[in-house]
């Protein structure tokens, strides 16, 4: 065997081995007391960035949806809790999994465009039916340093071309609006 071919085969073996090293399922997200997040249970989403409190929503004008997800103005407020509903059957809320995020009054998060270059999180989504029609209704929780971040990177539709970006905060008229951002909002979860 030529030594060049041998090097190639070694390299190919390395690649397939590192591919197989990925865990079969993504692990559960943990709350602030290190318990796994459970599907359908209410959790406060607590940002660790100073300047605002937990998550809530406000009425907005000139937006596609009249309700927009924001950080509470009061830094001491935990906001209102959410429930997470994965796109696939699961008892735990796992990282990197497509999730519907629901406030207690049945409103579901959705990504909406705002102006020409902003995308913000509204409450006009619908629950379930993963696929092309609902692609803007799915969010993921990802590990971020020792905590978590929320990301818009739906994988409920193979042929949909959507931008994959983190959810951060866009400040407008003093309101801390959740929006696509290059600076992710670092969060942790507390059972309500
Ligand atoms: C979530 O994680 C749990 C525990 O590791 C696992 O049993 C379950 O199958 C996972 N769910 C999904 C949808 O991957
Ligand atoms: C909504 O749009 C109208 C028309 O462009 C504008 O006059 C008004 O100030 C806007 N309201 C807000 C709250 O931005």
Coordinates of N, CA and C and ligand atoms in Angstrom, one line a residue:
X1 N 0.9 -1.2 0.0 CA 0.0 0.0 0.0 C 0.9 1.2 0.0
X2 N 0.6 2.2 -0.8 CA 1.4 3.4 -0.8 C 1.2 4.2 0.5
X3 N 2.2 4.8 0.9 CA 2.1 5.5 2.2 C 1.0 6.6 2.2
X4 N 0.8 7.2 1.0 CA -0.2 8.3 0.9 C -1.6 7.7 1.2
X5 N -1.9 6.6 0.6 CA -3.2 5.9 0.8 C -3.4 5.6 2.3
X6 N -2.3 5.1 2.9 CA -2.3 4.7 4.3 C -2.7 5.9 5.2
X7 N -2.1 7.0 4.9 CA -2.4 8.2 5.7 C -3.8 8.6 5.5
X8 N -4.3 8.5 4.2 CA -5.7 8.8 4.0 C -6.7 7.9 4.8
X9 N -6.4 6.6 4.8 CA -7.2 5.7 5.5 C -7.2 5.9 7.0
X10 N -6.1 6.3 7.5 CA -6.0 6.6 9.0 C -6.9 7.8 9.3
X11 N -6.8 8.8 8.4 CA -7.6 10.1 8.6 C -9.0 9.8 8.5
X12 N -9.4 8.9 7.5 CA -10.9 8.5 7.4 C -11.3 7.8 8.6
X13 N -10.5 6.9 9.2 CA -10.9 6.2 10.4 C -11.1 7.2 11.6
X14 N -10.2 8.2 11.6 CA -10.3 9.2 12.7 C -11.6 9.9 12.6
X15 N -11.9 10.3 11.4 CA -13.2 11.1 11.2 C -14.4 10.3 11.6
X16 N -14.5 9.0 11.2 CA -15.7 8.3 11.5 C -15.7 8.0 13.0
X17 N -14.5 7.8 13.6 CA -14.6 7.6 15.1 C -15.1 8.9 15.8
X18 N -14.6 10.0 15.4 CA -15.0 11.2 16.1 C -16.5 11.5 15.9
X19 N -17.0 11.1 14.7 CA -18.4 11.2 14.4 C -19.3 10.4 15.4
X20 N -18.8 9.1 15.6 CA -19.5 8.2 16.5 C -19.5 8.6 18.0
X21 N -18.5 9.5 18.3 CA -18.4 9.9 19.7 C -19.5 10.8 20.2
X22 N -20.3 11.3 19.3 CA -21.4 12.2 19.7 C -22.5 11.4 20.5
X23 N -23.0 11.9 21.6 CA -24.0 11.1 22.3 C -25.2 10.9 21.5
X24 N -25.9 9.8 21.7 CA -27.1 9.5 20.8 C -28.2 10.5 21.1
X25 N -28.4 10.9 22.4 CA -29.5 11.9 22.6 C -28.8 13.0 23.4
X26 N -29.4 14.2 23.2 CA -28.9 15.4 23.9 C -29.4 15.3 25.4
X27 N -28.5 15.7 26.3 CA -28.9 15.6 27.7 C -30.0 16.6 28.1
X28 N -30.7 16.3 29.2 CA -31.7 17.3 29.7 C -31.0 18.6 30.2
X29 N -31.8 19.7 30.0 CA -31.4 21.0 30.5 C -31.6 20.9 32.0
X30 N -30.7 21.5 32.8 CA -30.9 21.5 34.3 C -31.4 22.8 34.8
X31 N -32.2 22.8 35.9 CA -32.6 24.0 36.5 C -31.5 24.5 37.5
X32 N -31.7 25.6 38.2 CA -30.7 26.2 39.0 C -30.3 25.3 40.2
X33 N -31.1 24.3 40.5 CA -30.8 23.3 41.6 C -30.3 22.0 41.0
X34 N -30.0 22.0 39.7 CA -29.4 20.9 39.0 C -30.4 19.7 38.8
X35 N -31.7 20.0 38.8 CA -32.7 19.0 38.4 C -33.1 19.2 37.0
X36 N -33.3 18.1 36.3 CA -33.7 18.2 34.9 C -35.0 19.0 34.7
X37 N -35.1 19.7 33.6 CA -36.3 20.4 33.3 C -37.3 19.4 32.8
X38 N -38.6 19.5 33.3 CA -39.6 18.5 32.9 C -40.6 19.2 32.0
X39 N -41.0 18.5 30.9 CA -42.0 19.0 30.0 C -43.3 19.3 30.7
X40 N -43.9 20.5 30.3 CA -45.2 20.9 30.8 C -45.2 21.5 32.2
X41 N -44.0 21.6 32.9 CA -43.9 22.2 34.2 C -43.5 23.7 34.0
X42 N -43.9 24.6 34.9 CA -43.6 26.0 34.7 C -42.3 26.4 35.3
X43 N -41.5 27.1 34.5 CA -40.2 27.6 35.0 C -40.1 29.1 34.7
X44 N -39.4 29.8 35.6 CA -39.0 31.2 35.4 C -37.7 31.1 34.6
X45 N -37.6 31.9 33.6 CA -36.4 32.1 32.8 C -35.7 33.3 33.3
X46 N -34.6 33.1 34.0 CA -34.0 34.3 34.7 C -32.7 34.7 34.0
X47 N -32.7 35.8 33.3 CA -31.5 36.3 32.7 C -30.4 36.7 33.7
X48 N -29.1 36.4 33.4 CA -28.0 36.7 34.3 C -27.4 38.0 33.9
X49 N -27.9 38.7 32.9 CA -27.3 40.0 32.5 C -27.9 41.1 33.3
X50 N -27.2 42.0 33.9 CA -27.8 43.1 34.6 C -28.6 44.0 33.7
X51 N -29.6 44.7 34.3 CA -30.4 45.6 33.5 C -31.8 45.3 33.3
X52 N -32.2 44.1 33.7 CA -33.6 43.7 33.6 C -33.9 42.5 34.4
X53 N -35.2 42.2 34.6 CA -35.6 41.0 35.4 C -35.9 39.8 34.5
X54 N -36.8 39.0 35.0 CA -37.3 37.8 34.3 C -38.1 38.2 33.0
X55 N -38.6 37.1 32.3 CA -39.3 37.4 31.1 C -40.8 37.6 31.3
X56 N -41.3 38.5 30.5 CA -42.8 38.7 30.5 C -43.1 39.2 29.1
X57 N -44.3 39.7 28.9 CA -44.6 40.3 27.6 C -45.4 41.6 27.8
X58 N -45.4 42.4 26.8 CA -46.0 43.7 26.8 C -46.8 43.9 25.5
X59 N -47.8 44.8 25.5 CA -48.5 45.1 24.3 C -47.6 46.0 23.5
X60 N -47.6 45.8 22.2 CA -46.8 46.7 21.3 C -47.6 47.1 20.1
X61 N -47.2 48.3 19.6 CA -47.8 48.8 18.4 C -46.9 48.6 17.2
X62 N -47.4 48.6 16.0 CA -46.6 48.5 14.8 C -45.8 47.3 14.7
X63 N -46.2 46.2 15.4 CA -45.5 44.9 15.2 C -46.6 44.0 14.6
X64 N -46.1 42.9 14.0 CA -47.0 42.0 13.3 C -47.9 41.4 14.3
X65 N -47.4 41.2 15.5 CA -48.2 40.6 16.6 C -48.3 41.7 17.7
X66 N -49.5 41.9 18.3 CA -49.6 43.0 19.3 C -48.9 42.7 20.7
X67 N -48.3 41.5 20.8 CA -47.6 41.2 22.1 C -46.2 40.8 21.8
X68 N -45.3 41.3 22.6 CA -43.8 41.1 22.4 C -43.2 40.7 23.7
X69 N -42.3 39.7 23.6 CA -41.6 39.2 24.8 C -40.5 40.1 25.2
X70 N -40.5 40.5 26.5 CA -39.4 41.4 27.0 C -38.9 40.9 28.3
X71 N -37.8 41.5 28.7 CA -37.3 41.3 30.1 C -38.1 42.3 31.0
X72 N -38.6 41.9 32.1 CA -39.3 42.9 33.0 C -38.3 44.0 33.4
X73 N -38.9 45.2 33.4 CA -38.1 46.4 33.7 C -37.5 46.4 35.1
X74 N -38.2 45.7 36.0 CA -37.8 45.5 37.4 C -36.8 44.4 37.5
X75 N -35.5 44.7 37.8 CA -34.5 43.7 37.9 C -34.8 42.6 38.9
X76 N -35.6 43.0 40.0 CA -35.9 42.0 41.0 C -37.0 41.1 40.6
X77 N -37.7 41.4 39.6 CA -38.9 40.5 39.2 C -38.4 39.3 38.5
X78 N -39.1 38.1 38.8 CA -38.8 36.9 38.1 C -39.6 36.8 36.8
X79 N -40.5 37.7 36.6 CA -41.3 37.7 35.3 C -42.4 36.7 35.5
X80 N -42.9 36.2 34.3 CA -43.9 35.1 34.4 C -43.3 33.8 33.8
X81 N -43.7 32.7 34.4 CA -43.1 31.4 34.0 C -43.5 30.9 32.7
X82 N -42.7 30.0 32.1 CA -43.1 29.4 30.8 C -43.1 27.9 31.0
X83 N -43.7 27.3 30.0 CA -43.7 25.8 29.9 C -43.0 25.5 28.5
X84 N -42.2 24.4 28.5 CA -41.6 24.0 27.2 C -42.2 22.7 26.7
X85 N -42.5 22.7 25.4 CA -43.1 21.6 24.7 C -42.2 21.2 23.5
X86 N -41.5 20.0 23.7 CA -40.6 19.6 22.6 C -41.4 19.1 21.4
X87 N -40.8 19.2 20.2 CA -41.4 18.7 19.0 C -41.6 17.2 18.9
X88 N -40.8 16.5 19.7 CA -40.9 15.0 19.8 C -41.2 14.6 21.2
X89 N -41.7 13.4 21.3 CA -42.1 12.9 22.6 C -40.9 12.8 23.6
X90 N -41.1 13.4 24.7 CA -40.0 13.4 25.7 C -40.6 13.8 27.1
X91 N -40.0 13.3 28.2 CA -40.5 13.7 29.5 C -39.6 14.9 30.0
X92 N -38.4 14.9 29.5 CA -37.5 16.0 29.9 C -37.3 17.0 28.8
X93 N -36.9 18.2 29.1 CA -36.6 19.2 28.1 C -35.1 19.2 27.9
X94 N -34.7 18.7 26.7 CA -33.3 18.5 26.5 C -32.7 19.6 25.7
X95 N -31.4 19.8 25.8 CA -30.7 20.8 25.0 C -30.8 20.5 23.5
X96 N -30.6 21.5 22.7 CA -30.6 21.3 21.2 C -31.8 20.7 20.6
X97 N -33.0 20.8 21.4 CA -34.2 20.2 20.9 C -35.2 21.3 20.5
X98 N -35.9 21.1 19.4 CA -36.9 22.1 19.0 C -38.0 22.1 20.1
X99 N -38.3 23.4 20.6 CA -39.3 23.5 21.6 C -40.3 24.6 21.3
X100 N -41.5 24.4 21.7 CA -42.5 25.5 21.8 C -42.3 26.1 23.2
X101 N -42.4 27.4 23.3 CA -42.3 28.1 24.6 C -43.6 28.7 24.9
X102 N -44.2 28.4 26.0 CA -45.6 28.9 26.3 C -45.7 29.7 27.6
X103 N -46.3 30.8 27.5 CA -46.7 31.5 28.7 C -48.0 30.9 29.3
X104 N -48.3 31.1 30.6 CA -49.4 30.4 31.2 C -50.8 30.6 30.5
X105 N -51.0 31.7 29.9 CA -52.3 32.0 29.2 C -52.3 31.4 27.8
X106 N -51.5 30.4 27.5 CA -51.6 29.7 26.3 C -50.9 30.4 25.1
X107 N -50.3 31.6 25.3 CA -49.6 32.2 24.2 C -48.3 31.5 24.0
X108 N -47.9 31.4 22.7 CA -46.7 30.6 22.3 C -45.8 31.6 21.6
X109 N -44.5 31.5 21.9 CA -43.5 32.4 21.3 C -43.4 32.1 19.8
X110 N -43.1 33.2 19.1 CA -42.9 33.1 17.7 C -41.8 34.2 17.3
X111 N -41.0 33.9 16.3 CA -40.1 34.9 15.8 C -40.8 35.7 14.7
X112 N -40.8 37.1 14.8 CA -41.4 37.9 13.8 C -40.4 39.0 13.3
X113 N -40.5 39.3 12.1 CA -39.7 40.4 11.6 C -40.2 41.7 12.1
X114 N -39.3 42.7 12.3 CA -39.6 44.0 12.8 C -38.8 45.0 12.0
X115 N -39.4 45.9 11.2 CA -38.7 46.8 10.4 C -37.9 45.9 9.4
X116 N -36.8 46.4 8.9 CA -36.1 45.7 7.8 C -35.0 44.8 8.3
X117 N -34.5 45.0 9.5 CA -33.4 44.1 9.9 C -33.4 43.6 11.3
X118 N -34.6 43.7 12.0 CA -34.7 43.2 13.3 C -35.7 42.0 13.3
X119 N -35.5 41.1 14.2 CA -36.4 40.0 14.4 C -36.6 39.8 15.9
X120 N -37.9 40.0 16.3 CA -38.2 39.9 17.7 C -39.1 38.8 18.0
X121 N -39.2 38.5 19.3 CA -40.0 37.3 19.8 C -41.3 37.9 20.2
X122 N -42.4 37.3 19.5 CA -43.7 37.7 19.8 C -44.5 36.6 20.5
X123 N -45.7 36.8 20.8 CA -46.5 35.8 21.5 C -47.6 35.3 20.6
X124 N -47.5 35.4 19.3 CA -48.5 34.9 18.3 C -48.3 33.6 17.7
X125 N -47.5 32.8 18.3 CA -47.2 31.4 17.8 C -48.4 30.5 18.0
X126 N -48.2 29.3 17.4 CA -49.2 28.2 17.7 C -48.4 27.0 18.2
X127 N -49.1 26.1 18.9 CA -48.4 25.0 19.5 C -48.4 23.8 18.5
X128 N -47.3 23.1 18.5 CA -47.2 21.8 17.8 C -47.1 21.9 16.3
X129 N -47.5 20.8 15.6 CA -47.4 20.7 14.1 C -46.0 21.1 13.5
X130 N -44.9 20.5 14.0 CA -43.6 20.9 13.5 C -43.5 20.7 12.0
X131 N -43.0 21.7 11.3 CA -42.9 21.7 9.9 C -42.8 23.1 9.3
X132 N -42.9 23.2 8.0 CA -42.7 24.5 7.3 C -43.6 25.6 7.8
X133 N -44.9 25.3 8.0 CA -45.9 26.3 8.4 C -45.6 26.9 9.8
X134 N -44.9 26.1 10.7 CA -44.7 26.6 12.0 C -43.2 26.9 12.3
X135 N -42.4 27.0 11.3 CA -41.0 27.0 11.5 C -40.5 28.2 12.5
X136 N -41.2 29.3 12.5 CA -40.8 30.4 13.3 C -41.3 30.3 14.8
X137 N -41.9 29.1 15.1 CA -42.5 28.9 16.5 C -41.6 28.0 17.3
X138 N -40.4 27.6 16.8 CA -39.5 26.7 17.5 C -38.2 27.3 17.9
X139 N -37.9 27.1 19.2 CA -36.6 27.6 19.8 C -35.9 26.5 20.5
X140 N -34.6 26.7 20.7 CA -33.8 25.7 21.4 C -33.1 26.3 22.6
X141 N -32.8 25.5 23.6 CA -32.0 25.9 24.7 C -30.6 25.2 24.5
X142 N -29.6 26.0 24.6 CA -28.2 25.5 24.4 C -27.4 25.9 25.6
X143 N -26.4 25.0 25.9 CA -25.4 25.3 27.0 C -24.7 26.6 26.6
X144 N -24.4 27.4 27.5 CA -23.7 28.7 27.3 C -22.8 28.9 28.5
X145 N -21.5 28.7 28.4 CA -20.6 28.7 29.5 C -21.2 27.8 30.6
X146 N -21.4 28.2 31.8 CA -21.9 27.3 32.8 C -23.4 27.4 32.9
X147 N -24.1 28.2 32.0 CA -25.5 28.4 32.1 C -26.1 28.0 30.7
X148 N -27.1 28.8 30.3 CA -27.8 28.5 29.1 C -28.1 29.7 28.3
X149 N -28.4 29.5 27.0 CA -28.9 30.6 26.1 C -30.0 30.0 25.3
X150 N -30.9 30.9 24.8 CA -32.0 30.4 23.9 C -31.6 30.8 22.5
X151 N -31.9 29.9 21.6 CA -31.4 30.1 20.2 C -32.5 29.8 19.3
X152 N -32.6 30.6 18.2 CA -33.5 30.3 17.1 C -32.8 29.5 16.1
X153 N -32.9 28.2 16.0 CA -32.3 27.4 14.9 C -33.2 26.2 14.7
X154 N -34.4 26.4 14.2 CA -35.4 25.3 14.1 C -34.9 24.3 13.1
X155 N -35.1 23.0 13.5 CA -34.7 21.9 12.6 C -36.0 21.0 12.4
X156 N -37.1 21.7 12.3 CA -38.4 21.0 12.1 C -38.8 20.9 10.6
X157 N -37.9 21.4 9.8 CA -38.2 21.5 8.4 C -36.9 21.5 7.6
X158 N -36.6 20.4 6.9 CA -35.3 20.3 6.2 C -35.1 21.3 5.1
X159 N -36.2 21.6 4.4 CA -36.1 22.4 3.2 C -36.2 23.9 3.5
X160 N -36.6 24.3 4.8 CA -36.7 25.7 5.1 C -35.3 26.3 5.3
X161 N -35.1 27.5 4.7 CA -33.9 28.2 4.9 C -34.1 29.3 5.8
X162 N -33.7 29.1 7.1 CA -33.9 30.2 8.0 C -32.6 30.5 8.7
X163 N -32.4 31.7 9.2 CA -31.1 32.1 9.8 C -31.1 31.4 11.2
X164 N -30.0 30.9 11.6 CA -29.8 30.4 12.9 C -29.0 31.4 13.8
X165 N -29.7 32.0 14.8 CA -29.0 32.9 15.6 C -29.5 32.8 17.0
X166 N -28.7 33.5 17.9 CA -29.0 33.5 19.3 C -30.1 34.5 19.6
X167 N -30.8 34.3 20.8 CA -31.8 35.3 21.3 C -31.0 36.2 22.3
X168 N -31.1 37.5 22.0 CA -30.5 38.4 23.0 C -31.5 39.5 23.2
X169 N -31.1 40.7 23.6 CA -32.0 41.8 23.9 C -31.7 43.0 23.0
X170 N -32.8 43.6 22.6 CA -32.7 44.8 21.7 C -33.5 45.8 22.5
X171 N -32.8 46.9 22.8 CA -33.4 47.9 23.7 C -34.1 49.0 22.8
X172 N -35.4 49.2 23.0 CA -36.1 50.2 22.2 C -37.0 51.0 23.1
X173 N -36.9 52.3 23.2 CA -37.7 53.1 24.1 C -37.7 52.6 25.5
X174 N -36.5 52.2 26.0 CA -36.4 51.7 27.3 C -36.9 50.3 27.6
X175 N -37.5 49.6 26.5 CA -38.0 48.3 26.7 C -36.9 47.3 26.2
X176 N -36.8 46.2 27.0 CA -35.7 45.2 26.7 C -36.4 44.1 26.0
X177 N -36.4 44.2 24.7 CA -37.2 43.3 23.8 C -36.3 42.1 23.4
X178 N -36.8 40.9 23.5 CA -36.1 39.7 23.1 C -36.1 39.6 21.6
X179 N -34.9 39.4 21.0 CA -34.7 39.5 19.6 C -33.5 38.7 19.1
X180 N -33.4 38.4 17.8 CA -32.2 37.8 17.3 C -31.0 38.7 17.6
X181 N -29.9 38.2 18.0 CA -28.8 39.0 18.4 C -27.5 38.2 18.3
X182 N -26.4 39.0 18.1 CA -25.0 38.3 18.2 C -24.6 38.2 19.6
X183 N -25.3 38.8 20.6 CA -24.9 38.7 22.0 C -26.0 38.0 22.7
X184 N -25.8 36.7 23.0 CA -26.9 35.9 23.6 C -27.2 36.3 25.0
X185 N -28.5 36.2 25.4 CA -28.9 36.5 26.8 C -28.6 35.2 27.5
X186 N -27.7 35.3 28.6 CA -27.4 34.2 29.4 C -28.5 34.0 30.4
X187 N -29.1 32.7 30.5 CA -30.2 32.5 31.4 C -30.0 31.3 32.2
X188 N -30.8 31.2 33.3 CA -31.0 30.0 34.1 C -32.4 29.8 34.4
X189 N -32.8 28.6 34.8 CA -34.2 28.2 35.0 C -34.5 27.9 36.4
X190 N -35.7 28.4 36.9 CA -36.1 28.1 38.3 C -37.5 27.6 38.2
X191 N -37.8 26.5 38.9 CA -39.1 25.9 38.9 C -40.1 26.9 39.6
X192 N -41.2 27.2 39.0 CA -42.2 28.2 39.5 C -43.0 27.6 40.7
Ligands
LIG1 C1 -34.0 13.6 26.5 O1 -33.0 13.0 27.5 C2 -33.5 11.9 28.1 C3 -32.4 11.5 29.2 O2 -31.1 11.5 28.6 C4 -33.7 10.8 27.1 O3 -34.1 9.6 27.8 C5 -34.7 11.2 26.1 O4 -34.8 10.2 25.1 C6 -34.3 12.5 25.5 N1 -35.3 13.0 24.6 C7 -35.1 13.3 23.3 C8 -36.3 13.8 22.6 O5 -34.0 13.2 22.8
LIG2 C1 -46.7 53.4 14.5 O1 -46.6 53.7 13.1 C2 -47.2 55.0 12.8 C3 -47.2 55.2 11.3 O2 -45.9 54.9 10.8 C4 -46.4 56.1 13.6 O3 -47.0 57.3 13.4 C5 -46.5 55.8 15.1 O4 -45.7 56.7 15.8 C6 -45.9 54.4 15.4 N1 -46.1 54.0 16.8 C7 -45.1 53.6 17.5 C8 -45.5 53.3 18.9 O5 -44.0 53.4 17.1

